[in-house]
CSV table of C-alpha atoms in Angstrom, one decimal:
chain,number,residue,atom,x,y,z
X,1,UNK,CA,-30.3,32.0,-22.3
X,2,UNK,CA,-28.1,29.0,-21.3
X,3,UNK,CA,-24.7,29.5,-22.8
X,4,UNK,CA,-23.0,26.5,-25.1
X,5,UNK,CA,-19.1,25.9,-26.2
X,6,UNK,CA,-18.9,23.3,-28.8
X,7,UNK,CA,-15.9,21.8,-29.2
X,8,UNK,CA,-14.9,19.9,-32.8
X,9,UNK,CA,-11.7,18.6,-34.8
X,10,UNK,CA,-10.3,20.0,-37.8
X,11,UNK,CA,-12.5,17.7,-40.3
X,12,UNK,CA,-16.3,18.8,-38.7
X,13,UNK,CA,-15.0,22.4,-39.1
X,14,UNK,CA,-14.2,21.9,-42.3
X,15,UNK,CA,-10.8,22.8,-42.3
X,16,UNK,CA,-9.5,19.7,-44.3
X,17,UNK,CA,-9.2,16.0,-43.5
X,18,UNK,CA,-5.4,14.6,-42.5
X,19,UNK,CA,-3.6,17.7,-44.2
X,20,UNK,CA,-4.9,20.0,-40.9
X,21,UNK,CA,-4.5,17.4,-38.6
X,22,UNK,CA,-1.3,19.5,-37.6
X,23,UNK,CA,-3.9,22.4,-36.8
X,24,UNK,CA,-3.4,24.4,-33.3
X,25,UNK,CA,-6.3,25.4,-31.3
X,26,UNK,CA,-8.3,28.3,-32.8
X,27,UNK,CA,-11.3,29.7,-31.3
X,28,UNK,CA,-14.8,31.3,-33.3
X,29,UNK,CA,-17.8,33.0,-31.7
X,30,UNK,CA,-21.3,31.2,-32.9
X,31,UNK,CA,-21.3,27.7,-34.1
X,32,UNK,CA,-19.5,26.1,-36.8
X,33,UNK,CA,-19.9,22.5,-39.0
X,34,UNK,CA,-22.5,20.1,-36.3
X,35,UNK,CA,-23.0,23.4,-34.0
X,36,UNK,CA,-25.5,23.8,-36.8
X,37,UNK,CA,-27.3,21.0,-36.1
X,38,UNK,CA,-27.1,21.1,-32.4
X,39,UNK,CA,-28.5,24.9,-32.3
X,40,UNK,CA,-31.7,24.6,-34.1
X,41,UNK,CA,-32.5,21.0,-32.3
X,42,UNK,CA,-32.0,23.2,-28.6
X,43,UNK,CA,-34.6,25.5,-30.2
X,44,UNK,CA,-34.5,28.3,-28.3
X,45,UNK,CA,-33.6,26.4,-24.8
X,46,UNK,CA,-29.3,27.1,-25.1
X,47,UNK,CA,-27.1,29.0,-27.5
X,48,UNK,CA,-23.9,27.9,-29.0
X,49,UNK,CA,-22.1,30.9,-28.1
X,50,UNK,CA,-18.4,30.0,-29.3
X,51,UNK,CA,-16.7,26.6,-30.8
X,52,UNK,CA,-13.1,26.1,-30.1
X,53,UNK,CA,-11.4,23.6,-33.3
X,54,UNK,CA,-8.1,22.0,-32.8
X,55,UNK,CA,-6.4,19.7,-34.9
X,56,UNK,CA,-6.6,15.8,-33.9
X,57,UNK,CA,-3.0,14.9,-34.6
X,58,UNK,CA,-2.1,18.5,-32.8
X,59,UNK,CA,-3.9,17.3,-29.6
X,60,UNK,CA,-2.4,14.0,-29.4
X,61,UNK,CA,0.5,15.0,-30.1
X,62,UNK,CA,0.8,18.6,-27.9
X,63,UNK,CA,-1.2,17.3,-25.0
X,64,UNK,CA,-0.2,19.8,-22.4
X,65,UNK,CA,-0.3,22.8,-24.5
X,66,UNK,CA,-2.9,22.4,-26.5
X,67,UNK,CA,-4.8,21.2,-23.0
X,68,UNK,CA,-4.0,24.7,-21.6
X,69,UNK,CA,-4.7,26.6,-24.6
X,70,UNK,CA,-8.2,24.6,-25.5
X,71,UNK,CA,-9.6,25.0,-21.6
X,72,UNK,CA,-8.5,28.9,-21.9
X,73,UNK,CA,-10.6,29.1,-25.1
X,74,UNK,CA,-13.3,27.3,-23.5
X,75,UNK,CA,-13.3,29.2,-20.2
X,76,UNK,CA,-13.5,32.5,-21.8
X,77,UNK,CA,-17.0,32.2,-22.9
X,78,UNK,CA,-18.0,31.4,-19.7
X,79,UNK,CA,-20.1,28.4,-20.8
X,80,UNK,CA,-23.1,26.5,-18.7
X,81,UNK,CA,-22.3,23.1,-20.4
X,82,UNK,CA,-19.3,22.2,-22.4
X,83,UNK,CA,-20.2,20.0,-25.7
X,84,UNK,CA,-18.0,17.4,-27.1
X,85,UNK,CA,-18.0,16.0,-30.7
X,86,UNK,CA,-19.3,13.5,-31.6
X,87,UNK,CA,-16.7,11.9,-31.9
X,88,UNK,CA,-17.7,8.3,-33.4
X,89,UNK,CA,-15.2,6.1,-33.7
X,90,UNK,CA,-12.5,8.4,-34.3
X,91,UNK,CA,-9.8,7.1,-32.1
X,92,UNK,CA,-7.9,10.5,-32.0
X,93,UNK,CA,-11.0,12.8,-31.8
X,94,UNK,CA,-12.2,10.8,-29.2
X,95,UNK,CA,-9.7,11.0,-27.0
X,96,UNK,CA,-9.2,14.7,-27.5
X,97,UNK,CA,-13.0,14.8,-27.3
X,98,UNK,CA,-12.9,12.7,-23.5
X,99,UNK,CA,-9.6,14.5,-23.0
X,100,UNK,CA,-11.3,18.1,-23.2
X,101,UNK,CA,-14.5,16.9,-20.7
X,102,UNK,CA,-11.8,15.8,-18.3
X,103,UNK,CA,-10.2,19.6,-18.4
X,104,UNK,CA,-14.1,21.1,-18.0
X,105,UNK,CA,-14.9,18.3,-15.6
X,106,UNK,CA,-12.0,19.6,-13.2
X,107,UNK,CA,-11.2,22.7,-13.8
X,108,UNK,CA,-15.0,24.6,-15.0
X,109,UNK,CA,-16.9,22.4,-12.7
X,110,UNK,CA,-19.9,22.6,-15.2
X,111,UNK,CA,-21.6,19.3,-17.2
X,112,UNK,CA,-20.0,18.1,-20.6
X,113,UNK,CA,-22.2,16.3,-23.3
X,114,UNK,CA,-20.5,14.1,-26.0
X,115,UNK,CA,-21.5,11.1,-28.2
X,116,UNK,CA,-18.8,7.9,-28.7
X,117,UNK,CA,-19.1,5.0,-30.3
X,118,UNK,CA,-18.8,2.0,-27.6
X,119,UNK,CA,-15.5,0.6,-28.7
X,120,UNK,CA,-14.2,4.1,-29.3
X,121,UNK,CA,-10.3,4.4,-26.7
X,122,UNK,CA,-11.4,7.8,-25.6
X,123,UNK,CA,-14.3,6.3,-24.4
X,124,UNK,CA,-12.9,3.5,-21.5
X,125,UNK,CA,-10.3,6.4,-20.6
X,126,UNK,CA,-12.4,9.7,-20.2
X,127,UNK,CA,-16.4,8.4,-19.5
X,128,UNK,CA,-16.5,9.6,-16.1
X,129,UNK,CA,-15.9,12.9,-17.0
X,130,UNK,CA,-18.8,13.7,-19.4
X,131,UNK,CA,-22.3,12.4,-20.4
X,132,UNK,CA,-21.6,10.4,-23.7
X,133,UNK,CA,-24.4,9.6,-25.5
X,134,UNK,CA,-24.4,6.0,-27.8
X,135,UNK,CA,-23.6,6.7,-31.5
X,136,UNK,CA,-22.8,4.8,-34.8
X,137,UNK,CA,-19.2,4.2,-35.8
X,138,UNK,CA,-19.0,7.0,-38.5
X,139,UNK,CA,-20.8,10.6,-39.1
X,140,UNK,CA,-23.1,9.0,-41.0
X,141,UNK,CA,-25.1,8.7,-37.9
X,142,UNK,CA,-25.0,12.1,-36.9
X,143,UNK,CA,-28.5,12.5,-36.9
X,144,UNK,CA,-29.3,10.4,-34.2
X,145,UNK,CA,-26.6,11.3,-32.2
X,146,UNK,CA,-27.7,15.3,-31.9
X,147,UNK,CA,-31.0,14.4,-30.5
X,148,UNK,CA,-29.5,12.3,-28.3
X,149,UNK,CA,-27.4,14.6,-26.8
X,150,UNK,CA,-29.6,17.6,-26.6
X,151,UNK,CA,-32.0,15.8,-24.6
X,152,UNK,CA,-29.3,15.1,-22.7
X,153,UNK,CA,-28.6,19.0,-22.7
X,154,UNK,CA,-32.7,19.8,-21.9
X,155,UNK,CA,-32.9,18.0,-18.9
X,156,UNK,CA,-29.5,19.1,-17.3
X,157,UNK,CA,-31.1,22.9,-17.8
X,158,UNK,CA,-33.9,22.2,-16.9
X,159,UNK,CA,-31.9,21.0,-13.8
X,160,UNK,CA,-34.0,17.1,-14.3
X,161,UNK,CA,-32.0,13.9,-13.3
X,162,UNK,CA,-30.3,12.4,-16.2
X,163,UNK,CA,-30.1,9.1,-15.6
X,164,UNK,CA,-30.5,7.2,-18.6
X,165,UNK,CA,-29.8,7.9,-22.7
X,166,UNK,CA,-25.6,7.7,-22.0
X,167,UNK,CA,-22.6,5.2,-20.8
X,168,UNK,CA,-22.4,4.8,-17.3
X,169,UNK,CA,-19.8,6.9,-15.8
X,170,UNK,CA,-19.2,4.8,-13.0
X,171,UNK,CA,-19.6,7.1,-10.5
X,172,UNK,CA,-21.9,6.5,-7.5
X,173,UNK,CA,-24.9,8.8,-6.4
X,174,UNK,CA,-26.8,8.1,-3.9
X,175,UNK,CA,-30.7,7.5,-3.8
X,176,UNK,CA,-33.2,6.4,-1.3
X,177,UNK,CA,-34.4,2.7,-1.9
X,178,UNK,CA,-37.7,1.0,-1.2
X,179,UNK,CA,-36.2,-1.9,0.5
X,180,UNK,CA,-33.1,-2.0,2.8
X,181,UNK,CA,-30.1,-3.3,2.1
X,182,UNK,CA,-29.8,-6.8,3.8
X,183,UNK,CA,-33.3,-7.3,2.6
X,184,UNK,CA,-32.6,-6.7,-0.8
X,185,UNK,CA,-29.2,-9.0,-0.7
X,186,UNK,CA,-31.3,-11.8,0.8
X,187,UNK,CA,-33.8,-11.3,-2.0
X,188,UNK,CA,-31.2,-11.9,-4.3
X,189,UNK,CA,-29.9,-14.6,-2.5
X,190,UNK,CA,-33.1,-16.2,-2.5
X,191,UNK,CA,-33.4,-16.2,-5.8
X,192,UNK,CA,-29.9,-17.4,-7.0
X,193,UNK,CA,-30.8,-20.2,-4.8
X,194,UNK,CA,-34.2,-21.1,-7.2
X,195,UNK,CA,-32.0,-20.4,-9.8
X,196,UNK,CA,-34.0,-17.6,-11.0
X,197,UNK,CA,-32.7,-14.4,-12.7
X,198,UNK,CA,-31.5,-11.5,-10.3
X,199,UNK,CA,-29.9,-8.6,-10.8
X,200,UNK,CA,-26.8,-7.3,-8.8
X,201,UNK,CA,-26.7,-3.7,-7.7
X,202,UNK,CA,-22.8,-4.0,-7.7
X,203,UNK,CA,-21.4,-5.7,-11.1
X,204,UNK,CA,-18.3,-6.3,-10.8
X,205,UNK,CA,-15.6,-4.3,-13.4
X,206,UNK,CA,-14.0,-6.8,-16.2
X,207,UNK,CA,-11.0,-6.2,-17.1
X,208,UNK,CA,-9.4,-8.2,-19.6
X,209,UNK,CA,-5.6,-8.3,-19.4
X,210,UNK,CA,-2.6,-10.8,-20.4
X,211,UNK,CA,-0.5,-11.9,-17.6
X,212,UNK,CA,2.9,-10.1,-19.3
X,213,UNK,CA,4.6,-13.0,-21.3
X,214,UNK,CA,8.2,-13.5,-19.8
X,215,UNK,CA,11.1,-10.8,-21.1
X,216,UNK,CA,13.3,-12.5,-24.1
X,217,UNK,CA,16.8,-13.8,-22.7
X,218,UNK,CA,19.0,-13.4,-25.1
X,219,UNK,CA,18.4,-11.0,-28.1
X,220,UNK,CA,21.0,-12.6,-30.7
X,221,UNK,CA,19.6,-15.7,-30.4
X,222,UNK,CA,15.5,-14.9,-30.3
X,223,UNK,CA,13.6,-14.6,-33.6
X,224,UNK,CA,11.7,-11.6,-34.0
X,225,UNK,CA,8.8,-10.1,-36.0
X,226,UNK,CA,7.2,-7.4,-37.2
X,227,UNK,CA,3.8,-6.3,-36.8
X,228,UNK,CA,1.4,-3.3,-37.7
X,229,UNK,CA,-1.8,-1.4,-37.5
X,230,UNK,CA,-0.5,1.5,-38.9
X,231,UNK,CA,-1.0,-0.2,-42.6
X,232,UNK,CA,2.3,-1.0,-44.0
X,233,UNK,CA,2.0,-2.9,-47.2
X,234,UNK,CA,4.2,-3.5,-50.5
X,235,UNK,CA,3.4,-0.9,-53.0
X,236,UNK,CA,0.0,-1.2,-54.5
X,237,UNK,CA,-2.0,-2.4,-51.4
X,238,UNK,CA,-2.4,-5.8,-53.4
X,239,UNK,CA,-4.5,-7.2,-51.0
X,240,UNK,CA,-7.0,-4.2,-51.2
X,241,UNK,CA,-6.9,-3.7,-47.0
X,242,UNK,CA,-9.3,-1.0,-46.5
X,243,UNK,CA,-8.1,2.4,-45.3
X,244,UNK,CA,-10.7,2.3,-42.4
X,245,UNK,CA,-12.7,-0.5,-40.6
X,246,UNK,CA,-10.3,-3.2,-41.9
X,247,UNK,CA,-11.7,-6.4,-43.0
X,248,UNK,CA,-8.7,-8.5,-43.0
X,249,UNK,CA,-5.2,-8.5,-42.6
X,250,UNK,CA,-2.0,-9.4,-44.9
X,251,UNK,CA,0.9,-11.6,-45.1
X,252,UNK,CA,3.9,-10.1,-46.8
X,253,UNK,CA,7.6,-11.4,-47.5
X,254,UNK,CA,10.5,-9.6,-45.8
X,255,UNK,CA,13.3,-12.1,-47.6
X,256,UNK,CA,13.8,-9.5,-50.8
X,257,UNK,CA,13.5,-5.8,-48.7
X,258,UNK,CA,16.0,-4.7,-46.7
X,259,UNK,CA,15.3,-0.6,-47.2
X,260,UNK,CA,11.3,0.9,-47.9
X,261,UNK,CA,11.7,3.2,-50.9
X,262,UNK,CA,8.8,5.2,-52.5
X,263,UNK,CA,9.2,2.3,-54.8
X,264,UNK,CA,8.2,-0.9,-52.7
X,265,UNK,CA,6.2,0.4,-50.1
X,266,UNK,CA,3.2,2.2,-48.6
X,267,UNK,CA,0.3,2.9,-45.9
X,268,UNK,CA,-3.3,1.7,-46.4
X,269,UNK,CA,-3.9,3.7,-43.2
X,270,UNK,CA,-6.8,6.3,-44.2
X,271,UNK,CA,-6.6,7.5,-40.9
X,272,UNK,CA,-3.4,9.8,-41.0
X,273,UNK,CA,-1.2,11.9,-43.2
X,274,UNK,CA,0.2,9.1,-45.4
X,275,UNK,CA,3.1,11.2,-47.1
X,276,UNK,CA,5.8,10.2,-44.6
X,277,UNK,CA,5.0,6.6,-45.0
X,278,UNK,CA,4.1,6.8,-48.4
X,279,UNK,CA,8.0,8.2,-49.1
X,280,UNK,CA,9.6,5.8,-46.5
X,281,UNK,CA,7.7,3.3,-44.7
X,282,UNK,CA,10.9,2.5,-43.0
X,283,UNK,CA,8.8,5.2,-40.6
X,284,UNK,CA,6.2,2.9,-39.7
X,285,UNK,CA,7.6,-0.5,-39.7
X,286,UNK,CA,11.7,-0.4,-39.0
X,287,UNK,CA,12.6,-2.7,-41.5
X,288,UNK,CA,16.0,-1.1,-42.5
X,289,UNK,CA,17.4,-1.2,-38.8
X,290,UNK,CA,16.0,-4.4,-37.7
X,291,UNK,CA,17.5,-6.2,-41.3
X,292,UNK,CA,20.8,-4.5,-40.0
X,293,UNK,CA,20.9,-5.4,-36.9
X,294,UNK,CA,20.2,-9.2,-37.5
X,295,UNK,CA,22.9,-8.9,-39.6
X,296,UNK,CA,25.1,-7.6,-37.0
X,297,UNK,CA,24.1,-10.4,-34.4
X,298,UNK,CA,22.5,-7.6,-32.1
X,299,UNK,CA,19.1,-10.3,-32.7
X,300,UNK,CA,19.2,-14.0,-34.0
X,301,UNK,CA,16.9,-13.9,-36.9
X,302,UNK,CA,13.8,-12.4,-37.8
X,303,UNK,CA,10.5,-14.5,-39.1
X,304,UNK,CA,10.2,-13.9,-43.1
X,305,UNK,CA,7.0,-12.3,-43.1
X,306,UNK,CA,4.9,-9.1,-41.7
X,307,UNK,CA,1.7,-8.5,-40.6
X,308,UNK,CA,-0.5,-5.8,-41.3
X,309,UNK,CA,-3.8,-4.0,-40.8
X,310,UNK,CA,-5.3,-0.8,-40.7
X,311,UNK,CA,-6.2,0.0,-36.8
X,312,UNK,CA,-8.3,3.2,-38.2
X,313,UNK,CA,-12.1,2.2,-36.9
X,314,UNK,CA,-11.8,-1.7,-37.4
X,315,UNK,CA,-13.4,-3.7,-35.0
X,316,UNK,CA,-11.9,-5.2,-31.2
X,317,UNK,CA,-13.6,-8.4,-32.4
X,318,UNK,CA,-11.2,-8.1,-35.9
X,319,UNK,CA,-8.3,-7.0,-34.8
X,320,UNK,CA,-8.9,-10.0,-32.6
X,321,UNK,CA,-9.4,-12.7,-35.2
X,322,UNK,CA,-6.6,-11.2,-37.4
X,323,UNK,CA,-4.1,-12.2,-34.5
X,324,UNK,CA,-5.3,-15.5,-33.3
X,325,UNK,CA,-4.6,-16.3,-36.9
X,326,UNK,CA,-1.3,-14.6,-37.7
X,327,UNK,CA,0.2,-16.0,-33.9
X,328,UNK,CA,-0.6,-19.5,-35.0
X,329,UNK,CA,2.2,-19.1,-38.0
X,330,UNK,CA,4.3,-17.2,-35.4
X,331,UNK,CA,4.4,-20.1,-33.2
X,332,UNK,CA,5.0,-22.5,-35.9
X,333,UNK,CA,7.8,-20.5,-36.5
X,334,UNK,CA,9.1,-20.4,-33.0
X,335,UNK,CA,8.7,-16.4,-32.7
X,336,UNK,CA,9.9,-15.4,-29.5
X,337,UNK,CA,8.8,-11.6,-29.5
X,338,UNK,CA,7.3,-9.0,-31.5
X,339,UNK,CA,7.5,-5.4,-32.2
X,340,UNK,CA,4.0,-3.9,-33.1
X,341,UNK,CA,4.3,-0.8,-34.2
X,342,UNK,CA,1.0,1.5,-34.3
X,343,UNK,CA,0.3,5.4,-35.7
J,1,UNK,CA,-3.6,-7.7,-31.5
J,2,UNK,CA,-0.9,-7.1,-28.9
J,3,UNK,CA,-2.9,-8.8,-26.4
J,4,UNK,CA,-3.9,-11.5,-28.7
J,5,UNK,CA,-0.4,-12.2,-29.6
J,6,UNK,CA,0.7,-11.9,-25.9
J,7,UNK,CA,-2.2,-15.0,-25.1
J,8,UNK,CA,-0.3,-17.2,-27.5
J,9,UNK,CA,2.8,-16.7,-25.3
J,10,UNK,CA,5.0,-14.2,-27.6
J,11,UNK,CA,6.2,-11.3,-25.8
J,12,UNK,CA,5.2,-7.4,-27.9
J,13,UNK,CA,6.5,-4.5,-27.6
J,14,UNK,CA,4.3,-2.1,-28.4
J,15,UNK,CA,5.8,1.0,-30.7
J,16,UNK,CA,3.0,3.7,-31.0
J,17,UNK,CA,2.3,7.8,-30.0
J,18,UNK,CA,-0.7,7.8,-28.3
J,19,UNK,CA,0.3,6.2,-25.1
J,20,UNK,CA,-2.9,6.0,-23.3
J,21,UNK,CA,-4.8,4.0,-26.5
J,22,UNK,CA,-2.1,1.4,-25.7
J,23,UNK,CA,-2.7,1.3,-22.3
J,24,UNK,CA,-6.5,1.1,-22.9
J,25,UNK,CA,-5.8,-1.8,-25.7
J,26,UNK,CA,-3.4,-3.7,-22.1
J,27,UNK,CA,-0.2,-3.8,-23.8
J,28,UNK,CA,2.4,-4.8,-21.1
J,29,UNK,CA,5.4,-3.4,-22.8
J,30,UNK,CA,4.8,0.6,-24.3
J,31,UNK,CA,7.8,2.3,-26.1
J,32,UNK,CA,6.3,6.1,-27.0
J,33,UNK,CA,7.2,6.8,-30.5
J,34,UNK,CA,7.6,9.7,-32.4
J,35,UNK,CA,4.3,11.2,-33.8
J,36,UNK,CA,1.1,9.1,-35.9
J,37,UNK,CA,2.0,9.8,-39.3
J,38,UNK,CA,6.1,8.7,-38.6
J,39,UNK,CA,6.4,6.7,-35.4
J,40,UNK,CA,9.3,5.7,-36.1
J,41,UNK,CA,11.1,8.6,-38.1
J,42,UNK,CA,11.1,12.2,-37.9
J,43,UNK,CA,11.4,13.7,-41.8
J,44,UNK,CA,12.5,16.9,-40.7
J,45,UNK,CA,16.0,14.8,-40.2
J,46,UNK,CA,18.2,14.3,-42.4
J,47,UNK,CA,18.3,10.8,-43.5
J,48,UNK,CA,21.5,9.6,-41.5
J,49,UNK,CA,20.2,11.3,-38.1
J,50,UNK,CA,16.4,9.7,-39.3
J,51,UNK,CA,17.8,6.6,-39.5
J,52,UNK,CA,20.0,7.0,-36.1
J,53,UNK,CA,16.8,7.9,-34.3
J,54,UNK,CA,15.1,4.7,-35.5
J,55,UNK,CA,18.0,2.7,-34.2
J,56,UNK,CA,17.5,4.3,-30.8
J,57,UNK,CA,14.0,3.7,-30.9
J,58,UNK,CA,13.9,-0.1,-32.4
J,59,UNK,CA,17.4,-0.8,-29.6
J,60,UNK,CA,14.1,0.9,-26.5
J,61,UNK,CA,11.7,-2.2,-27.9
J,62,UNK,CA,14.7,-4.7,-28.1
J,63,UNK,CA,15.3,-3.4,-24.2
J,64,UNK,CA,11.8,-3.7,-23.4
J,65,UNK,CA,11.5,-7.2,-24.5
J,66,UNK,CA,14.5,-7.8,-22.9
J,67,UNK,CA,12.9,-6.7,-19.2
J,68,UNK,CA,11.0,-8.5,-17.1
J,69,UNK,CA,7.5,-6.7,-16.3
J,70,UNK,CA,4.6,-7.3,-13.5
J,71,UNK,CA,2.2,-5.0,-14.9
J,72,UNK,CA,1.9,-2.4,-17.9
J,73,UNK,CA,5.1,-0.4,-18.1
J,74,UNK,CA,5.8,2.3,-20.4
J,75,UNK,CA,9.6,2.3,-21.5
């Protein structure tokens, strides 16, 4: 039978949540947490012969040694295909998650299946490396997603084509057409021409970037502000921000803080160990050394308020709308620069 | 945000851990911070050496938005 290794975060192996983030990479014969899931659904076809768990916040963080000791874990069971999460929009499981089918992809030469939600980072980064298959943004659509990727898993076993059912790598393979080449660009010619619909073989990548604004001349005159997705927000969260897929952002005063204290401030961020921030917030947004340093003269001023969201799973298109609105006040303000901080 | 921000002509620095996120999200200016739950802090410092690490970090952005860049650049 067609040997499986699963690989999963500390939360689907039931470890703990944010506490075990911090967890180094531990391997277990069988299949643990979704393995479950995943073995009765392949029926018979492949077995889940080991899982390897690391923590998310350990992989991020420990990139090339929990890289070396993850691929060792996986390469010791020898596997025929390497699965991957899913990893939903879990920004830090997904990139470990696309991270680990890069390692398989190059170093165990054999398939890796996943599931990522579309506008999950590891996603853009890793999707050459590994079949992803379409899921929700949270576990709650785990169901679909393990069907989806053990068809996925059937038809590469069965040694089938997979050509559909997962994001496009972008990698090319090469097939024998119908029609030639020059006769199917004049086709499409033809057609652009009658203004009909036609469908290029060749789309071209789009890639959305900002020209980089020019650097700030003079530091001690410039005003600055702060900015966050890590969730900084005056003790109390009073504008309820969610601690995952954000729905808005907040507007808070700077004019009477100049240190974070257990006693004025704290993260709305669901998405990481909030004790450090929780106990000094300084850690997430610098307020004590920036207020300092304006003081000094080292910059000219700083714009009275922050900004703040929670990055954990909230929308591009929020995050999107949240700015456009909050830049509008920077300008009126004549904000020259920003630091954003992010966890 | 940071490329939002960026379109209304304000130059970011971007503070964060998990250096390839930011270059996925096209921030032009990166300056790789501590770790996610304390970019900008380290608790197993004591508070003077914390706070001295902060400065270094905070004085990196101030650099970066001080520098003219032609494409993403990590600081």
């Amino acid at each position: 039978m067609a040997k499986i290794v699963h690989y999963i975060n500390q939360f689907f192996a039931g470890l703990g949540g944010e506490e075990k983030a911090a967890h180094p990479p531990e391997k277990r014969d069988g299949f643990v947490g979704p393995g479950m899931a995943l073995s009765m659904a392949l029926e018979g076809t492949a077995e889940v012969v080991g899982t390897v768990i690391c923590g998310d916040g350990y992989f991020n963080e420990n990139l090339e040694e929990a890289s070396a000791k993850v691929l060792e874990m996986i390469k010791s069971y020898a596997p025929d295909i390497v699965v991957v999460g899913p990893g939903f929009n879990a920004g830090r499981y997904g990139m470990a998650c696309g991270m680990v089918a890069k390692l398989v992809d190059e170093n165990l030469h054999v398939p890796v299946v996943g599931g990522l939600y579309e506008e999950n980072p590891g996603l853009e980064i890793y999707k050459r490396h590994g079949y992803f298959v379409p899921t929700g943004d949270s576990a709650a659509t785990m169901r679909k997603a393990v069907p989806d990727m053990v068809a996925i898993i059937k038809k590469l076993l069965a040694g089938e084509a997979v050509t559909v059912g997962f994001f496009e790598k972008g990698l090319r393979q090469n097939y024998f057409a119908e029609k030639r080449g020059s006769r199917r660009a004049v086709d499409m010619l033809l057609k652009k021409i009658a203004g009909e619909e036609f469908i290029t073989e060749y789309p071209m990548p789009v890639f959305d970037r900002v020209t980089p604004p020019p650097a700030v001349k003079d530091m001690k005159t410039a005003r600055i502000a702060l900015v966050s997705s890590g969730g900084p927000v005056p003790k109390g969260n009073p504008d309820r921000i969610e601690s995952s897929s954000a729905s808005k952002y907040g507007t808070y005063s700077l004019k009477d803080i100049t240190d974070f204290t257990p006693e004025n401030g704290e993260t709305a961020h669901g998405g990481y160990d909030p004790v450090y921030a929780n106990l000094d917030l300084d850690r997430v947004l610098p307020v004590d050394v920036i207020k300092e340093m304006v003081t000094a003269g080292e910059i000219g001023s700083l714009h009275e308020y922050w900004y703040s969201t929670v990055g954990n799973g909230t929308s591009v298109a929020n995050s999107v709308a949240f700015a456009k609105d909050f830049a509008l006040r920077l300008k009126e303000d004549n904000v020259s620069c920003v630091i954003l901080t992010s966890t | 945000m940071v490329k939002e921000i960026e379109r209304a002509g304000i130059t970011v620095a971007h503070m964060c851990t998990v250096v390839p996120i930011s270059m996925t999200v096209g921030a032009n200016r990166i300056v790789p911070t501590v770790a996610i739950p304390y970019p900008l802090g380290d608790p197993s410092l004591p508070p003077e050496d914390e706070k001295d690490l902060r400065r270094k970090l905070v004085r990196k952005a101030l650099n970066a938005l001080c520098t003219e860049v032609e494409e993403q650049t990590v600081f």
